[in-house]
Structures are given as structure tokens and as C-alpha cells.
Amino acid sequence: NLLIDVQGGDVNNGQATIPRDGTYYVRVQPWNGDYNTEYRFRVTLAPPGSGQMETEANDQFSQADGLSFTLAGNQLSNRIYGLLDTDDGPGDYFGLGNIAAGTEVAAALDLPTSTTLTSYTLQLYRSSNAGTPVATSTDGPLTHLLQPGDEDTYYLRLTGTGLGMLAEYFINTSLTDTTPPTITSVSLPAEGVTLDFFGRSFSIGYSEDMLPETVNEPANFELLGSGGDGTFDDGNELIYALAPASYASGLSQGFTITDGPLLADDYRFTVTTNLRDKLNNNLAAPYVRTFSITDVAGYVSEDRDNDSFASADSLSLAPDLGAFDSSFVNSGISQSSAGSDPRDIVSADF
């Protein structure tokens, strides 16, 4: 049974897990029929837990390997296994993700006794100034503490001398942070503002990468209408359902109001402290935004349940007159959301 197949190029690597005890073989054959001279290969056997394997080509920021971190307490850690071959002059690059102020980045090499690396350099870069490293260490551990204003996407770069088929290395990397994340933006109406219409979607900005399981949980976000009395927590509120867009990483996330639109009312949007960043820190306090929506004079506003003939919205501004009312020709305000609001139905009596 074939476990792994590595093809073409000067430097290639791959990884497989030995499924059971037995005898295993390596077969070498011409690649694409056009190579029939000298070749070299190296097979490395490593016990479980030896680390994530680097991939080629990861010799620039745009091709950096994303590190698969393990979370424990307020620290993310990773161990990666790699090789600086003769074609790895530019080095190996690794993506650390979006990191917030107050985070300490640490990286240290753990070299096998068989490695041919005679010297190495670790460098930390930020995306907004990729040409200049923010921290450098030669032949030793690298540590760097992000200060306020240093929030950015970060990369780790390894270069060295003594490159070759046996220039193997391990890098142990950790991110440590006890600073709570913050909500940097919410595209709902601004605090205290009154608008005459708002659609069904908005976004939230985060100060750093968040734990996906916390921001993908709808229960951690609440949008309430006051029920027309301008007060909250009196049992008269209208609850609006929110659907977070699937989040894996990044500094923003979209949301859909699935049972809108927002009627004329006062509103309160809350993000609970259950939200946590990728280093397991909760929001320090709930995020709260209040705003208001009012009717548009001379227009009929769509309500929340016009998805059937029985519950159709009347286009008339004076439906009790029982006669033709020319004002109904004014357009209804409507924004349909595919998958959540399949149709908007209106009625008009002559």
C-alpha cells in the first residue's frame, strides 16, 4: 500500500504516519521521464508528537506556513519540524496570525544532533512593514513583547548556514497573552443615532484573532427591540435572531438579521463576555450599542411576517378608509434576504 508520493522539483518533502509494525520500502523512479542521473533522498523517522511539518515552497510571506497552535491557559504553542535545504537560501516563513498588544512572542530552535546547520537567524516581521524585522536573534531564542499600536499580522522567518539534506531543525513557538480582546467596530447605527431604515446585515471588528467556537455561537450576541415603549428589561422586548457568518480567523465577522427588517423602535445590541480571543481571554465587559429606527414619512414599512397571503403587508397608508387611497402607490421599503426571507407579499384594495 502506497503511503506517500513525492514528485518532481529539486526539493520536495512529505509526511505519512506508519499505520502498523512491519517492513517499509522507498522506491525511486524517473520523474516525468526526464531525469536519469544522480539523486538523493532522506528518510526521517520521528515519534508521535514530533511536530507540524513545514511545507515547500514557504520561502516568502505569501507562502508562509500557518502554524497549528495548541491552547493551554493563556498560551498558544507549536512545534514545527523542517529542513533548510540548499534551495532554501531565502529561508522558511511561518504565519503567526493577527496578534494584539500585550502578547509575548517566543521562538527557539531545537536542533537534532545530526543537523548540518552551523548557524541560524530567527526574525519576526509584521505585515504592515514586511521589509524590516521587528526582532532578530542569531543562534539563540527570540522573544518580543507587542506594545500598544503594534497590533498586526506577524510572521516568523528562519535562515541559516550549512544548508543541505541534513540541515534539519525544530522550532518551538509560543504566544502568551492575558490582555482581553476588544470590539473595534460595529456597523450598526452609531450609538444614540436614529435612522429611518436599516437593512438585514452588519459586521463586527475584533482587535485580534478570536476563538471560533465563541464568535460562531449566536447566543453570545443579542439584538432587542424595546417593543415600542423605549425601555428594556421590562419583559416587553422584541427579540431579533442573529446568524453569525462562519468564522475561522481574522479581524471581522459578518452577521445577518434573519427575521428583520428592524421596525420603528428603540434597539439594544449586546455582545456578551463569553467571547474569547484565541489566547482564551474573555471580553473585559459586555459590549452594548443602542440606537433607534423610525418610519419614513409617506411610506409603508415592511413588517417581519409578510411571508404569506394571510399576513401580507397593506400598501395603503390609510387602510381603514375602505376606498381607493392614492397614497398606497408609495413604495414599500423592503430588503429580502435569500434563504431567510423567501418572499415579501403586499396587498392593495381598490
JSON list of N, CA, C and O in Angstrom, two decimals, residues 7-53:
[
{"chain": "A", "resi": 7, "resn": "GLN", "atom": "N", "xyz": [6.77, 14.03, -5.73]},
{"chain": "A", "resi": 7, "resn": "GLN", "atom": "CA", "xyz": [7.15, 14.10, -7.13]},
{"chain": "A", "resi": 7, "resn": "GLN", "atom": "C", "xyz": [7.79, 15.42, -7.50]},
{"chain": "A", "resi": 7, "resn": "GLN", "atom": "O", "xyz": [7.40, 16.46, -6.99]},
{"chain": "A", "resi": 8, "resn": "GLY", "atom": "N", "xyz": [8.78, 15.33, -8.42]},
{"chain": "A", "resi": 8, "resn": "GLY", "atom": "CA", "xyz": [9.27, 16.49, -9.15]},
{"chain": "A", "resi": 8, "resn": "GLY", "atom": "C", "xyz": [10.03, 17.51, -8.33]},
{"chain": "A", "resi": 8, "resn": "GLY", "atom": "O", "xyz": [10.02, 17.52, -7.11]},
{"chain": "A", "resi": 9, "resn": "GLY", "atom": "N", "xyz": [10.72, 18.41, -9.05]},
{"chain": "A", "resi": 9, "resn": "GLY", "atom": "CA", "xyz": [11.43, 19.50, -8.41]},
{"chain": "A", "resi": 9, "resn": "GLY", "atom": "C", "xyz": [12.72, 19.06, -7.76]},
{"chain": "A", "resi": 9, "resn": "GLY", "atom": "O", "xyz": [13.05, 17.88, -7.68]},
{"chain": "A", "resi": 10, "resn": "ASP", "atom": "N", "xyz": [13.49, 20.06, -7.29]},
{"chain": "A", "resi": 10, "resn": "ASP", "atom": "CA", "xyz": [14.78, 19.76, -6.65]},
{"chain": "A", "resi": 10, "resn": "ASP", "atom": "C", "xyz": [14.62, 19.38, -5.19]},
{"chain": "A", "resi": 10, "resn": "ASP", "atom": "O", "xyz": [15.36, 18.55, -4.67]},
{"chain": "A", "resi": 11, "resn": "VAL", "atom": "N", "xyz": [13.68, 20.04, -4.50]},
{"chain": "A", "resi": 11, "resn": "VAL", "atom": "CA", "xyz": [13.48, 19.77, -3.08]},
{"chain": "A", "resi": 11, "resn": "VAL", "atom": "C", "xyz": [11.99, 19.50, -2.85]},
{"chain": "A", "resi": 11, "resn": "VAL", "atom": "O", "xyz": [11.15, 20.32, -3.17]},
{"chain": "A", "resi": 12, "resn": "ASN", "atom": "N", "xyz": [11.68, 18.35, -2.33]},
{"chain": "A", "resi": 12, "resn": "ASN", "atom": "CA", "xyz": [10.31, 18.01, -2.01]},
{"chain": "A", "resi": 12, "resn": "ASN", "atom": "C", "xyz": [10.27, 17.30, -0.67]},
{"chain": "A", "resi": 12, "resn": "ASN", "atom": "O", "xyz": [11.23, 16.63, -0.28]},
{"chain": "A", "resi": 13, "resn": "ASN", "atom": "N", "xyz": [9.18, 17.45, 0.02]},
{"chain": "A", "resi": 13, "resn": "ASN", "atom": "CA", "xyz": [9.02, 16.70, 1.25]},
{"chain": "A", "resi": 13, "resn": "ASN", "atom": "C", "xyz": [7.57, 16.31, 1.43]},
{"chain": "A", "resi": 13, "resn": "ASN", "atom": "O", "xyz": [6.66, 16.85, 0.82]},
{"chain": "A", "resi": 14, "resn": "GLY", "atom": "N", "xyz": [7.36, 15.34, 2.24]},
{"chain": "A", "resi": 14, "resn": "GLY", "atom": "CA", "xyz": [6.02, 14.85, 2.54]},
{"chain": "A", "resi": 14, "resn": "GLY", "atom": "C", "xyz": [6.04, 14.12, 3.85]},
{"chain": "A", "resi": 14, "resn": "GLY", "atom": "O", "xyz": [7.10, 13.86, 4.42]},
{"chain": "A", "resi": 15, "resn": "GLN", "atom": "N", "xyz": [4.87, 13.79, 4.35]},
{"chain": "A", "resi": 15, "resn": "GLN", "atom": "CA", "xyz": [4.78, 13.20, 5.68]},
{"chain": "A", "resi": 15, "resn": "GLN", "atom": "C", "xyz": [3.70, 12.14, 5.67]},
{"chain": "A", "resi": 15, "resn": "GLN", "atom": "O", "xyz": [2.63, 12.31, 5.07]},
{"chain": "A", "resi": 16, "resn": "ALA", "atom": "N", "xyz": [3.97, 11.03, 6.31]},
{"chain": "A", "resi": 16, "resn": "ALA", "atom": "CA", "xyz": [2.99, 9.95, 6.45]},
{"chain": "A", "resi": 16, "resn": "ALA", "atom": "C", "xyz": [3.13, 9.34, 7.83]},
{"chain": "A", "resi": 16, "resn": "ALA", "atom": "O", "xyz": [4.19, 9.43, 8.46]},
{"chain": "A", "resi": 17, "resn": "THR", "atom": "N", "xyz": [2.04, 8.74, 8.29]},
{"chain": "A", "resi": 17, "resn": "THR", "atom": "CA", "xyz": [2.05, 8.05, 9.58]},
{"chain": "A", "resi": 17, "resn": "THR", "atom": "C", "xyz": [2.14, 6.55, 9.33]},
{"chain": "A", "resi": 17, "resn": "THR", "atom": "O", "xyz": [1.36, 5.99, 8.56]},
{"chain": "A", "resi": 18, "resn": "ILE", "atom": "N", "xyz": [3.12, 5.92, 9.98]},
{"chain": "A", "resi": 18, "resn": "ILE", "atom": "CA", "xyz": [3.26, 4.46, 9.87]},
{"chain": "A", "resi": 18, "resn": "ILE", "atom": "C", "xyz": [2.05, 3.81, 10.56]},
{"chain": "A", "resi": 18, "resn": "ILE", "atom": "O", "xyz": [1.85, 4.01, 11.75]},
{"chain": "A", "resi": 19, "resn": "PRO", "atom": "N", "xyz": [1.24, 3.05, 9.80]},
{"chain": "A", "resi": 19, "resn": "PRO", "atom": "CA", "xyz": [0.00, 2.55, 10.39]},
{"chain": "A", "resi": 19, "resn": "PRO", "atom": "C", "xyz": [0.17, 1.35, 11.32]},
{"chain": "A", "resi": 19, "resn": "PRO", "atom": "O", "xyz": [-0.67, 1.14, 12.19]},
{"chain": "A", "resi": 20, "resn": "ARG", "atom": "N", "xyz": [1.22, 0.55, 11.12]},
{"chain": "A", "resi": 20, "resn": "ARG", "atom": "CA", "xyz": [1.40, -0.64, 11.96]},
{"chain": "A", "resi": 20, "resn": "ARG", "atom": "C", "xyz": [2.82, -1.14, 11.81]},
{"chain": "A", "resi": 20, "resn": "ARG", "atom": "O", "xyz": [3.55, -0.75, 10.89]},
{"chain": "A", "resi": 21, "resn": "ASP", "atom": "N", "xyz": [3.22, -2.03, 12.69]},
{"chain": "A", "resi": 21, "resn": "ASP", "atom": "CA", "xyz": [4.56, -2.62, 12.61]},
{"chain": "A", "resi": 21, "resn": "ASP", "atom": "C", "xyz": [4.71, -3.37, 11.29]},
{"chain": "A", "resi": 21, "resn": "ASP", "atom": "O", "xyz": [3.76, -3.97, 10.77]},
{"chain": "A", "resi": 22, "resn": "GLY", "atom": "N", "xyz": [5.93, -3.37, 10.76]},
{"chain": "A", "resi": 22, "resn": "GLY", "atom": "CA", "xyz": [6.17, -4.10, 9.51]},
{"chain": "A", "resi": 22, "resn": "GLY", "atom": "C", "xyz": [7.40, -3.59, 8.82]},
{"chain": "A", "resi": 22, "resn": "GLY", "atom": "O", "xyz": [8.18, -2.80, 9.36]},
{"chain": "A", "resi": 23, "resn": "THR", "atom": "N", "xyz": [7.62, -4.06, 7.60]},
{"chain": "A", "resi": 23, "resn": "THR", "atom": "CA", "xyz": [8.75, -3.66, 6.78]},
{"chain": "A", "resi": 23, "resn": "THR", "atom": "C", "xyz": [8.27, -2.67, 5.73]},
{"chain": "A", "resi": 23, "resn": "THR", "atom": "O", "xyz": [7.27, -2.91, 5.05]},
{"chain": "A", "resi": 24, "resn": "TYR", "atom": "N", "xyz": [9.00, -1.55, 5.59]},
{"chain": "A", "resi": 24, "resn": "TYR", "atom": "CA", "xyz": [8.61, -0.49, 4.68]},
{"chain": "A", "resi": 24, "resn": "TYR", "atom": "C", "xyz": [9.74, -0.22, 3.69]},
{"chain": "A", "resi": 24, "resn": "TYR", "atom": "O", "xyz": [10.92, -0.41, 4.00]},
{"chain": "A", "resi": 25, "resn": "TYR", "atom": "N", "xyz": [9.40, 0.28, 2.50]},
{"chain": "A", "resi": 25, "resn": "TYR", "atom": "CA", "xyz": [10.36, 0.46, 1.42]},
{"chain": "A", "resi": 25, "resn": "TYR", "atom": "C", "xyz": [10.21, 1.86, 0.82]},
{"chain": "A", "resi": 25, "resn": "TYR", "atom": "O", "xyz": [9.13, 2.46, 0.86]},
{"chain": "A", "resi": 26, "resn": "VAL", "atom": "N", "xyz": [11.32, 2.34, 0.24]},
{"chain": "A", "resi": 26, "resn": "VAL", "atom": "CA", "xyz": [11.31, 3.57, -0.55]},
{"chain": "A", "resi": 26, "resn": "VAL", "atom": "C", "xyz": [11.65, 3.20, -2.00]},
{"chain": "A", "resi": 26, "resn": "VAL", "atom": "O", "xyz": [12.64, 2.50, -2.25]},
{"chain": "A", "resi": 27, "resn": "ARG", "atom": "N", "xyz": [10.83, 3.65, -2.93]},
{"chain": "A", "resi": 27, "resn": "ARG", "atom": "CA", "xyz": [11.08, 3.40, -4.35]},
{"chain": "A", "resi": 27, "resn": "ARG", "atom": "C", "xyz": [11.40, 4.73, -5.03]},
{"chain": "A", "resi": 27, "resn": "ARG", "atom": "O", "xyz": [10.70, 5.73, -4.85]},
{"chain": "A", "resi": 28, "resn": "VAL", "atom": "N", "xyz": [12.45, 4.77, -5.83]},
{"chain": "A", "resi": 28, "resn": "VAL", "atom": "CA", "xyz": [12.83, 5.95, -6.60]},
{"chain": "A", "resi": 28, "resn": "VAL", "atom": "C", "xyz": [12.71, 5.61, -8.08]},
{"chain": "A", "resi": 28, "resn": "VAL", "atom": "O", "xyz": [13.20, 4.57, -8.53]},
{"chain": "A", "resi": 29, "resn": "GLN", "atom": "N", "xyz": [12.07, 6.49, -8.84]},
{"chain": "A", "resi": 29, "resn": "GLN", "atom": "CA", "xyz": [11.93, 6.28, -10.28]},
{"chain": "A", "resi": 29, "resn": "GLN", "atom": "C", "xyz": [12.04, 7.63, -10.99]},
{"chain": "A", "resi": 29, "resn": "GLN", "atom": "O", "xyz": [11.88, 8.69, -10.37]},
{"chain": "A", "resi": 30, "resn": "PRO", "atom": "N", "xyz": [12.32, 7.64, -12.30]},
{"chain": "A", "resi": 30, "resn": "PRO", "atom": "CA", "xyz": [12.43, 8.91, -13.04]},
{"chain": "A", "resi": 30, "resn": "PRO", "atom": "C", "xyz": [11.15, 9.73, -12.92]},
{"chain": "A", "resi": 30, "resn": "PRO", "atom": "O", "xyz": [10.05, 9.17, -12.95]},
{"chain": "A", "resi": 31, "resn": "TRP", "atom": "N", "xyz": [11.33, 11.04, -12.79]},
{"chain": "A", "resi": 31, "resn": "TRP", "atom": "CA", "xyz": [10.20, 11.95, -12.69]},
{"chain": "A", "resi": 31, "resn": "TRP", "atom": "C", "xyz": [9.85, 12.45, -14.07]},
{"chain": "A", "resi": 31, "resn": "TRP", "atom": "O", "xyz": [10.67, 13.08, -14.75]},
{"chain": "A", "resi": 32, "resn": "ASN", "atom": "N", "xyz": [8.66, 12.17, -14.53]},
{"chain": "A", "resi": 32, "resn": "ASN", "atom": "CA", "xyz": [8.17, 12.64, -15.82]},
{"chain": "A", "resi": 32, "resn": "ASN", "atom": "C", "xyz": [9.05, 12.15, -16.97]},
{"chain": "A", "resi": 32, "resn": "ASN", "atom": "O", "xyz": [9.08, 12.75, -18.05]},
{"chain": "A", "resi": 33, "resn": "GLY", "atom": "N", "xyz": [9.83, 11.11, -16.71]},
{"chain": "A", "resi": 33, "resn": "GLY", "atom": "CA", "xyz": [10.64, 10.52, -17.77]},
{"chain": "A", "resi": 33, "resn": "GLY", "atom": "C", "xyz": [11.84, 11.33, -18.20]},
{"chain": "A", "resi": 33, "resn": "GLY", "atom": "O", "xyz": [12.50, 10.99, -19.19]},
{"chain": "A", "resi": 34, "resn": "ASP", "atom": "N", "xyz": [12.19, 12.40, -17.46]},
{"chain": "A", "resi": 34, "resn": "ASP", "atom": "CA", "xyz": [13.24, 13.29, -17.97]},
{"chain": "A", "resi": 34, "resn": "ASP", "atom": "C", "xyz": [14.41, 13.44, -17.01]},
{"chain": "A", "resi": 34, "resn": "ASP", "atom": "O", "xyz": [15.19, 14.38, -17.12]},
{"chain": "A", "resi": 35, "resn": "TYR", "atom": "N", "xyz": [14.54, 12.57, -16.04]},
{"chain": "A", "resi": 35, "resn": "TYR", "atom": "CA", "xyz": [15.67, 12.67, -15.12]},
{"chain": "A", "resi": 35, "resn": "TYR", "atom": "C", "xyz": [16.22, 11.28, -14.86]},
{"chain": "A", "resi": 35, "resn": "TYR", "atom": "O", "xyz": [15.52, 10.40, -14.36]},
{"chain": "A", "resi": 36, "resn": "ASN", "atom": "N", "xyz": [17.49, 11.09, -15.23]},
{"chain": "A", "resi": 36, "resn": "ASN", "atom": "CA", "xyz": [18.08, 9.76, -15.12]},
{"chain": "A", "resi": 36, "resn": "ASN", "atom": "C", "xyz": [19.52, 9.80, -14.62]},
{"chain": "A", "resi": 36, "resn": "ASN", "atom": "O", "xyz": [20.31, 8.92, -14.93]},
{"chain": "A", "resi": 37, "resn": "THR", "atom": "N", "xyz": [19.83, 10.84, -13.82]},
{"chain": "A", "resi": 37, "resn": "THR", "atom": "CA", "xyz": [21.20, 10.94, -13.31]},
{"chain": "A", "resi": 37, "resn": "THR", "atom": "C", "xyz": [21.17, 10.83, -11.79]},
{"chain": "A", "resi": 37, "resn": "THR", "atom": "O", "xyz": [20.37, 10.11, -11.23]},
{"chain": "A", "resi": 38, "resn": "GLU", "atom": "N", "xyz": [22.05, 11.60, -11.12]},
{"chain": "A", "resi": 38, "resn": "GLU", "atom": "CA", "xyz": [22.19, 11.44, -9.68]},
{"chain": "A", "resi": 38, "resn": "GLU", "atom": "C", "xyz": [20.94, 11.90, -8.92]},
{"chain": "A", "resi": 38, "resn": "GLU", "atom": "O", "xyz": [20.28, 12.85, -9.30]},
{"chain": "A", "resi": 39, "resn": "TYR", "atom": "N", "xyz": [20.60, 11.21, -7.87]},
{"chain": "A", "resi": 39, "resn": "TYR", "atom": "CA", "xyz": [19.53, 11.63, -6.97]},
{"chain": "A", "resi": 39, "resn": "TYR", "atom": "C", "xyz": [19.94, 11.38, -5.53]},
{"chain": "A", "resi": 39, "resn": "TYR", "atom": "O", "xyz": [20.83, 10.57, -5.24]},
{"chain": "A", "resi": 40, "resn": "ARG", "atom": "N", "xyz": [19.27, 12.08, -4.62]},
{"chain": "A", "resi": 40, "resn": "ARG", "atom": "CA", "xyz": [19.47, 11.89, -3.19]},
{"chain": "A", "resi": 40, "resn": "ARG", "atom": "C", "xyz": [18.11, 11.91, -2.50]},
{"chain": "A", "resi": 40, "resn": "ARG", "atom": "O", "xyz": [17.21, 12.64, -2.92]},
{"chain": "A", "resi": 41, "resn": "PHE", "atom": "N", "xyz": [17.96, 11.15, -1.47]},
{"chain": "A", "resi": 41, "resn": "PHE", "atom": "CA", "xyz": [16.76, 11.25, -0.64]},
{"chain": "A", "resi": 41, "resn": "PHE", "atom": "C", "xyz": [17.14, 10.99, 0.81]},
{"chain": "A", "resi": 41, "resn": "PHE", "atom": "O", "xyz": [18.16, 10.39, 1.10]},
{"chain": "A", "resi": 42, "resn": "ARG", "atom": "N", "xyz": [16.28, 11.50, 1.69]},
{"chain": "A", "resi": 42, "resn": "ARG", "atom": "CA", "xyz": [16.48, 11.30, 3.11]},
{"chain": "A", "resi": 42, "resn": "ARG", "atom": "C", "xyz": [15.15, 10.84, 3.71]},
{"chain": "A", "resi": 42, "resn": "ARG", "atom": "O", "xyz": [14.08, 11.40, 3.38]},
{"chain": "A", "resi": 43, "resn": "VAL", "atom": "N", "xyz": [15.19, 9.84, 4.54]},
{"chain": "A", "resi": 43, "resn": "VAL", "atom": "CA", "xyz": [14.01, 9.39, 5.26]},
{"chain": "A", "resi": 43, "resn": "VAL", "atom": "C", "xyz": [14.23, 9.64, 6.75]},
{"chain": "A", "resi": 43, "resn": "VAL", "atom": "O", "xyz": [15.26, 9.23, 7.30]},
{"chain": "A", "resi": 44, "resn": "THR", "atom": "N", "xyz": [13.30, 10.34, 7.38]},
{"chain": "A", "resi": 44, "resn": "THR", "atom": "CA", "xyz": [13.40, 10.63, 8.80]},
{"chain": "A", "resi": 44, "resn": "THR", "atom": "C", "xyz": [12.25, 9.95, 9.52]},
{"chain": "A", "resi": 44, "resn": "THR", "atom": "O", "xyz": [11.09, 10.13, 9.15]},
{"chain": "A", "resi": 45, "resn": "LEU", "atom": "N", "xyz": [12.58, 9.16, 10.53]},
{"chain": "A", "resi": 45, "resn": "LEU", "atom": "CA", "xyz": [11.57, 8.54, 11.37]},
{"chain": "A", "resi": 45, "resn": "LEU", "atom": "C", "xyz": [11.47, 9.33, 12.67]},
{"chain": "A", "resi": 45, "resn": "LEU", "atom": "O", "xyz": [12.48, 9.57, 13.33]},
{"chain": "A", "resi": 46, "resn": "ALA", "atom": "N", "xyz": [10.27, 9.71, 13.02]},
{"chain": "A", "resi": 46, "resn": "ALA", "atom": "CA", "xyz": [10.07, 10.54, 14.21]},
{"chain": "A", "resi": 46, "resn": "ALA", "atom": "C", "xyz": [8.93, 9.98, 15.04]},
{"chain": "A", "resi": 46, "resn": "ALA", "atom": "O", "xyz": [7.93, 9.50, 14.49]},
{"chain": "A", "resi": 47, "resn": "PRO", "atom": "N", "xyz": [9.04, 10.04, 16.35]},
{"chain": "A", "resi": 47, "resn": "PRO", "atom": "CA", "xyz": [7.95, 9.54, 17.20]},
{"chain": "A", "resi": 47, "resn": "PRO", "atom": "C", "xyz": [6.75, 10.48, 17.15]},
{"chain": "A", "resi": 47, "resn": "PRO", "atom": "O", "xyz": [6.87, 11.65, 16.75]},
{"chain": "A", "resi": 48, "resn": "PRO", "atom": "N", "xyz": [5.56, 10.02, 17.53]},
{"chain": "A", "resi": 48, "resn": "PRO", "atom": "CA", "xyz": [4.39, 10.89, 17.59]},
{"chain": "A", "resi": 48, "resn": "PRO", "atom": "C", "xyz": [4.65, 12.10, 18.47]},
{"chain": "A", "resi": 48, "resn": "PRO", "atom": "O", "xyz": [5.36, 12.03, 19.47]},
{"chain": "A", "resi": 49, "resn": "GLY", "atom": "N", "xyz": [4.10, 13.25, 18.05]},
{"chain": "A", "resi": 49, "resn": "GLY", "atom": "CA", "xyz": [4.29, 14.48, 18.81]},
{"chain": "A", "resi": 49, "resn": "GLY", "atom": "C", "xyz": [5.53, 15.24, 18.42]},
{"chain": "A", "resi": 49, "resn": "GLY", "atom": "O", "xyz": [5.90, 16.21, 19.08]},
{"chain": "A", "resi": 50, "resn": "SER", "atom": "N", "xyz": [6.20, 14.79, 17.33]},
{"chain": "A", "resi": 50, "resn": "SER", "atom": "CA", "xyz": [7.42, 15.48, 16.90]},
{"chain": "A", "resi": 50, "resn": "SER", "atom": "C", "xyz": [7.14, 16.86, 16.32]},
{"chain": "A", "resi": 50, "resn": "SER", "atom": "O", "xyz": [8.03, 17.68, 16.21]},
{"chain": "A", "resi": 51, "resn": "GLY", "atom": "N", "xyz": [5.90, 17.13, 15.95]},
{"chain": "A", "resi": 51, "resn": "GLY", "atom": "CA", "xyz": [5.57, 18.46, 15.50]},
{"chain": "A", "resi": 51, "resn": "GLY", "atom": "C", "xyz": [4.93, 18.51, 14.13]},
{"chain": "A", "resi": 51, "resn": "GLY", "atom": "O", "xyz": [4.85, 17.51, 13.41]},
{"chain": "A", "resi": 52, "resn": "GLN", "atom": "N", "xyz": [4.49, 19.71, 13.77]},
{"chain": "A", "resi": 52, "resn": "GLN", "atom": "CA", "xyz": [3.94, 20.00, 12.45]},
{"chain": "A", "resi": 52, "resn": "GLN", "atom": "C", "xyz": [5.08, 20.07, 11.45]},
{"chain": "A", "resi": 52, "resn": "GLN", "atom": "O", "xyz": [6.14, 20.60, 11.73]},
{"chain": "A", "resi": 53, "resn": "MET", "atom": "N", "xyz": [4.86, 19.55, 10.25]},
{"chain": "A", "resi": 53, "resn": "MET", "atom": "CA", "xyz": [5.92, 19.55, 9.25]},
{"chain": "A", "resi": 53, "resn": "MET", "atom": "C", "xyz": [5.80, 20.77, 8.35]},
{"chain": "A", "resi": 53, "resn": "MET", "atom": "O", "xyz": [4.70, 21.14, 7.92]}
]
